[in-house]
Coordinates of C-alpha atoms in Angstrom, one line a residue:
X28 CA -118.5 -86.9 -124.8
X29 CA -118.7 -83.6 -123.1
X30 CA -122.3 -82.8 -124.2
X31 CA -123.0 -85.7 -122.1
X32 CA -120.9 -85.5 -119.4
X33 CA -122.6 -81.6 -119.2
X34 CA -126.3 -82.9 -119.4
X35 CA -125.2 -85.7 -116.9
X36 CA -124.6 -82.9 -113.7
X37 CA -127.9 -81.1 -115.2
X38 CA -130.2 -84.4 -115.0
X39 CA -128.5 -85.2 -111.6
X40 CA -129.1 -81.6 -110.1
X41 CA -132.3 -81.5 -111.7
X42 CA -133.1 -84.9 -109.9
X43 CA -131.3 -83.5 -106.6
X44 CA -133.7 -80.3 -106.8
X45 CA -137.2 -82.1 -107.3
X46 CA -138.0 -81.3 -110.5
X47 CA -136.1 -79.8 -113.8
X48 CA -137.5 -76.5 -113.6
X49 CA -136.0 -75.8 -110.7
X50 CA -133.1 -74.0 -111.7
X51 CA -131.8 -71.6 -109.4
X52 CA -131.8 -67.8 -111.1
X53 CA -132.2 -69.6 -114.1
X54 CA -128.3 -70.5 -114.3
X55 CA -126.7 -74.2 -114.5
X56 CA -123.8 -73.4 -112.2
X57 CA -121.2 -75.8 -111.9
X58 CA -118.1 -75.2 -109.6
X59 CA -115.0 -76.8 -110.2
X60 CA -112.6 -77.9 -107.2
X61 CA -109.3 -78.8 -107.8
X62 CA -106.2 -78.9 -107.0
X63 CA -104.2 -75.8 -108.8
X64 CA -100.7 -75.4 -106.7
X65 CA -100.0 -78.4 -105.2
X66 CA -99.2 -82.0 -105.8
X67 CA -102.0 -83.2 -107.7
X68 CA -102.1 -80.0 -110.0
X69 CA -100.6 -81.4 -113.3
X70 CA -102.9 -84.4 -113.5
X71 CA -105.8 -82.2 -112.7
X72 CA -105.8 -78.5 -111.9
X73 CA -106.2 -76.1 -115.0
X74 CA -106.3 -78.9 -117.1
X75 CA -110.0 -79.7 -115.1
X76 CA -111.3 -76.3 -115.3
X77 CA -110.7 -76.1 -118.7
X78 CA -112.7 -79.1 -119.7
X79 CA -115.4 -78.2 -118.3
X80 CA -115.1 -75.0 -119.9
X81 CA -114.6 -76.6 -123.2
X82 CA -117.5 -79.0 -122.0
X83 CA -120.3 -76.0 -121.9
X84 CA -118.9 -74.7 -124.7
X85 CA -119.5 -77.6 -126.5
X86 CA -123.1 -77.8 -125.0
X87 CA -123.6 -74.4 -126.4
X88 CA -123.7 -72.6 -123.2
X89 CA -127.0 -73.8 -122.5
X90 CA -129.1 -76.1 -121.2
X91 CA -132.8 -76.2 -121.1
X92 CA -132.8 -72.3 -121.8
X93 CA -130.5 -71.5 -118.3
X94 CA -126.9 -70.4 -119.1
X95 CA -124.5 -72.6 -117.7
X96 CA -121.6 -70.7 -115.7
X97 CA -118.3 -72.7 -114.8
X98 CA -116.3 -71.1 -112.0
X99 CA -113.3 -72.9 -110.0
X100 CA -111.3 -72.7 -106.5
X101 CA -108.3 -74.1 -105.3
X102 CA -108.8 -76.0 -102.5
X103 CA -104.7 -76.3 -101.8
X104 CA -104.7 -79.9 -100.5
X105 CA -106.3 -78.8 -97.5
X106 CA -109.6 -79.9 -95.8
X107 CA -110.2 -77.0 -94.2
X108 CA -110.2 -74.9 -96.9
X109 CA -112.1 -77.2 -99.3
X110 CA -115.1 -77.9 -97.4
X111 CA -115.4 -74.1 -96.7
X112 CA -115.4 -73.3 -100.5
X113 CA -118.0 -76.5 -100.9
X114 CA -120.2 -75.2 -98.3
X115 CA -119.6 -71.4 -99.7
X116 CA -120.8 -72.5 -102.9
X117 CA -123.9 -74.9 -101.8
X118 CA -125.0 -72.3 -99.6
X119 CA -124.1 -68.9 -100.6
X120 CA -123.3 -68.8 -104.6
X121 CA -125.7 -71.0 -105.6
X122 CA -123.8 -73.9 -107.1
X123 CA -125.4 -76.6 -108.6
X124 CA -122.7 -79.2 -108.9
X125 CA -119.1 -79.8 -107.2
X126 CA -116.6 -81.6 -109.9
X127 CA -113.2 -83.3 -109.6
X128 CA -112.3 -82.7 -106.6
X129 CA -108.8 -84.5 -106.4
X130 CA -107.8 -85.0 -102.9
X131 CA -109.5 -87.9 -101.0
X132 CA -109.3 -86.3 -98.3
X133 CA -111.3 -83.7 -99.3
X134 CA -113.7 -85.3 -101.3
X135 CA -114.6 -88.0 -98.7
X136 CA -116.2 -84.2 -96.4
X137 CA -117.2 -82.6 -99.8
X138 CA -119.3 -85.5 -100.1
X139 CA -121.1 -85.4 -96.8
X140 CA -121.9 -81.7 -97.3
X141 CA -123.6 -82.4 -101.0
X142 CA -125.8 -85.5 -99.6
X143 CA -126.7 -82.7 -96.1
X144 CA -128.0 -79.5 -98.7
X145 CA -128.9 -82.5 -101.5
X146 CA -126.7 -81.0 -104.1
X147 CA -124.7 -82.9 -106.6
X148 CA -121.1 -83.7 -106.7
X149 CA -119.7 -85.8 -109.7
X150 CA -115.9 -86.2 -109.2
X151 CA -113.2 -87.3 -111.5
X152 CA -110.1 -86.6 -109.8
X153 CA -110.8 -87.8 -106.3
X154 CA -109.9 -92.0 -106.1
X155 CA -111.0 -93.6 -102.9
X156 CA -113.1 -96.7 -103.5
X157 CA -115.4 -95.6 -100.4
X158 CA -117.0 -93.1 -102.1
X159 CA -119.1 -95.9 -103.9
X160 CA -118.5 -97.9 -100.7
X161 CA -118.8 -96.8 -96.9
X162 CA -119.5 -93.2 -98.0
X163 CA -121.8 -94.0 -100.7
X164 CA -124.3 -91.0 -101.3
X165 CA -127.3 -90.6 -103.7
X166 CA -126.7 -87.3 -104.7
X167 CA -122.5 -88.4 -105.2
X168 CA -121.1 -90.1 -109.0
X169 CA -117.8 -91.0 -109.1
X170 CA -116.5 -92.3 -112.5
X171 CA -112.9 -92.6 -114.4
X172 CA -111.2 -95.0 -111.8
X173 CA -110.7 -95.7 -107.9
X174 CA -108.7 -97.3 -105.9
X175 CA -109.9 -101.0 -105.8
X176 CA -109.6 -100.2 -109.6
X177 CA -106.0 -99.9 -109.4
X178 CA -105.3 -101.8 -106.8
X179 CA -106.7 -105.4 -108.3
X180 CA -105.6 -104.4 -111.6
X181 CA -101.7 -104.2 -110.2
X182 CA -101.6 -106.7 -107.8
X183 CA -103.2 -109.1 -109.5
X184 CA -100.8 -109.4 -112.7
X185 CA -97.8 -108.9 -110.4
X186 CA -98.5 -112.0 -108.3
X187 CA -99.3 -114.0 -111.6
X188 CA -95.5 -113.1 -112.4
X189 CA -94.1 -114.6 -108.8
X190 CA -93.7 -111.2 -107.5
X191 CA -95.9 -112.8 -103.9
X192 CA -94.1 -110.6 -101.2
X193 CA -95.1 -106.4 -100.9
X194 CA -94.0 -103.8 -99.1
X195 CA -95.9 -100.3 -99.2
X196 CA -94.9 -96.8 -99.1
X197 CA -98.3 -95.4 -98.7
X198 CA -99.6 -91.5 -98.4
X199 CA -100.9 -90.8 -95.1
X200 CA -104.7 -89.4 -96.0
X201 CA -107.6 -90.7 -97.4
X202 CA -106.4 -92.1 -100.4
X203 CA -103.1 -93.8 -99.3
X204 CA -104.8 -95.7 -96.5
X205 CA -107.7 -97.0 -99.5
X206 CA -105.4 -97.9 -101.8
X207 CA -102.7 -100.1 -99.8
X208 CA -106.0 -101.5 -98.3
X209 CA -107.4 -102.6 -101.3
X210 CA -103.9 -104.0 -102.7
X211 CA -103.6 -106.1 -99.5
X212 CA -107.2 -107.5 -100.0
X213 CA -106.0 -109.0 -103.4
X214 CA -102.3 -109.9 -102.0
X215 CA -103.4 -112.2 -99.5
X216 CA -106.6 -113.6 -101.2
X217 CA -104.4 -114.8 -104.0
X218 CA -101.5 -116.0 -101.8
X219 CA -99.4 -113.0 -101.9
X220 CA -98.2 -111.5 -98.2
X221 CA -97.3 -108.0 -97.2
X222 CA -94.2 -107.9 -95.5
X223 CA -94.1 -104.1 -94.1
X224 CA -95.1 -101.1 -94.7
X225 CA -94.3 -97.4 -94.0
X226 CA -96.7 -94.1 -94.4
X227 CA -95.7 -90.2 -95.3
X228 CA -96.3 -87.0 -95.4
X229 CA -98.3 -85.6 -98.2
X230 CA -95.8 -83.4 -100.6
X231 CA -92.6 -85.1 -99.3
X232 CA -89.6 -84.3 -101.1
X233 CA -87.4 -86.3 -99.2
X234 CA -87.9 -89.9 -99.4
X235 CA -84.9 -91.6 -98.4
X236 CA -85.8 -92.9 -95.1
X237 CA -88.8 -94.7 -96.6
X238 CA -87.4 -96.2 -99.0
X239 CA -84.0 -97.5 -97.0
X240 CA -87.2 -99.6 -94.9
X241 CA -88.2 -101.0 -98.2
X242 CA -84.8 -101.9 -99.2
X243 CA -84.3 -103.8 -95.7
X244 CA -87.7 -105.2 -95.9
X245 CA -86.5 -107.7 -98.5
X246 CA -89.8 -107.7 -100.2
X247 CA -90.0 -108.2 -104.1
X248 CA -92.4 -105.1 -104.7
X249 CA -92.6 -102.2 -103.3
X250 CA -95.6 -101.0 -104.0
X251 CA -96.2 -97.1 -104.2
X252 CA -99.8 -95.7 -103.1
X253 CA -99.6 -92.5 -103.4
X254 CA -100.0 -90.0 -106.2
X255 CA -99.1 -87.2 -108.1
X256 CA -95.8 -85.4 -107.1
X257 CA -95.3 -87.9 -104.3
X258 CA -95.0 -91.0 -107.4
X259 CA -92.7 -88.8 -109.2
X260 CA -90.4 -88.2 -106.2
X261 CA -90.2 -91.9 -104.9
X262 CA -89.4 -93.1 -108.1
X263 CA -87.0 -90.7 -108.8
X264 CA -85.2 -91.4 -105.3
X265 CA -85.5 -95.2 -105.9
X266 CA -83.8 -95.7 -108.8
X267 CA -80.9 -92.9 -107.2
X268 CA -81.2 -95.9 -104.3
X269 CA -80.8 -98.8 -106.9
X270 CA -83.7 -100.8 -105.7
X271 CA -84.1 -102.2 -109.4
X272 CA -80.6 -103.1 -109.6
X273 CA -80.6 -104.7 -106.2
X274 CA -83.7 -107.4 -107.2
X275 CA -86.8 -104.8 -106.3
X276 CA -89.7 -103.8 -108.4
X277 CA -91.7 -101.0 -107.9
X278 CA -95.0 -101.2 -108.7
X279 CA -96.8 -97.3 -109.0
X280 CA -100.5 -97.9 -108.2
X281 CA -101.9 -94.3 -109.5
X282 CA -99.6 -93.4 -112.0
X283 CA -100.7 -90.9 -114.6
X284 CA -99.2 -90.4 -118.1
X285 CA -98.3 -86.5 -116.6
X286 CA -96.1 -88.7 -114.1
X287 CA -94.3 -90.4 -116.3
X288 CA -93.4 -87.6 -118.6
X289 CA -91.9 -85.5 -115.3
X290 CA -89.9 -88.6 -114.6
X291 CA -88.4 -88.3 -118.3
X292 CA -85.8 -91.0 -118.9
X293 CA -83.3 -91.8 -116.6
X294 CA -85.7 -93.8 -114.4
X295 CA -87.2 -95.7 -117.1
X296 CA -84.7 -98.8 -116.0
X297 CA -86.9 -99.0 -112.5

């Protein structure tokens, strides 16, 4: 599997250049952006770079006689700093793929500067269905899962169970906004109805506000569409609210096995 995910980004740059031979001083050079302090960092983070270190390893260092050279950034959750380091690397250091990229957000801009200099970006981490939607680029792959993924998945087994009104605590970026809009698509086409809704901060530790308007919104789900740290907080602080107890589900639409282990037991009634 990582032998092909490895001569996957060197077909695709090699497409992206014009020709296979092109290989710029004769190095395969694959930058890895993630998140590696922040809220997103269990699920990706170090655990990203070394994959795909483990990946060209696995490849034998090689391909097509070039060395292949893995180097990462932190882009911090923030777009400013992302897109520098993208551009910085397409323009400066010679990189020949982006991957991961967790952060919508981000990845959304990182995007738009690989389809402008015609470089590849393959990303793993990042969710928003646009990427393959609205933002769909020929240079761009995104595989493992996205929003509308999720979203169908989710809603669509919860409303064959009677659970027909929602109310969402959403992340206010890129991927909050996809994911409760892809939910609601399936909610109302199969008879379901959203009765409120409520954004936040990125990285919020304090979710008690939120989650008293979910509790008055009388709604049988509240759905969660956020990710990483945020899903592990607001679960946390729900089940400290009672919203099980008190006739609620919560229904995580992102959450990752590393969630569920930093939630540990205690909220495993919720």
């Amino acid at each position: 599997m990582m032998r092909l995910i490895v001569l996957s980004i060197f077909l695709a740059a090699g497409a992206a250049a014009g020709a296979f031979a092109q290989i710029s001083d004769n190095v395969v050079k694959i930058g890895v952006l993630t998140d590696q302090s922040g809220n997103f960092s269990a699920l990706s983070g170090a655990g990203s770079v070394v994959a795909a270190e483990m990946a060209a390893a696995d490849f034998g260092g090689t391909v097509a006689g070039s060395k292949i050279e893995i180097i990462n950034a932190d882009h911090q959750n923030k777009a400013d700093i992302g897109l520098a380091i993208a551009r910085r690397w397409y323009d400066v250091d010679r990189v020949d793929a982006i991957v991961d990229v967790p952060n919508s957000a981000i990845v959304l801009g990182v995007q738009q500067i690989a389809k402008e200099r015609n470089r590849v970006l393959l990303v793993s981490g990042g969710g928003t269905a646009d990427l393959t939607g609205k933002a769909c680029s020929p240079v761009g792959i995104h595989w493992t899962w996205d929003t509308y993924a999720l979203a169908v998945g989710t809603a669509r087994a919860m409303l064959q169970q009677g659970d027909d009104t929602w109310f969402f605590l959403t992340a206010d970026f890129a991927f909050g906004a996809a994911m409760q809009r892809d939910a609601t698509m399936v909610i109302q086409g199969g008879g379901g109805k959203v009765v409120g809704g409520v954004k936040h901060p990125l990285e919020t530790a304090d979710f008690s506000s939120f989650l008293l308007q979910a509790q008055g919104s009388g709604a049988k789900v509240v759905a969660l569409a956020n990710g990483g740290g945020d899903t592990i907080n607001s679960i946390k602080q729900a089940a400290e609210f009672g919203l099980a107890e008190k006739g609620q589900k919560l229904a995580a639409l992102a959450i990752n096995i590393t969630d569920v282990h930093s939630l540990g037991l205690e909220p495993r009634r919720v």
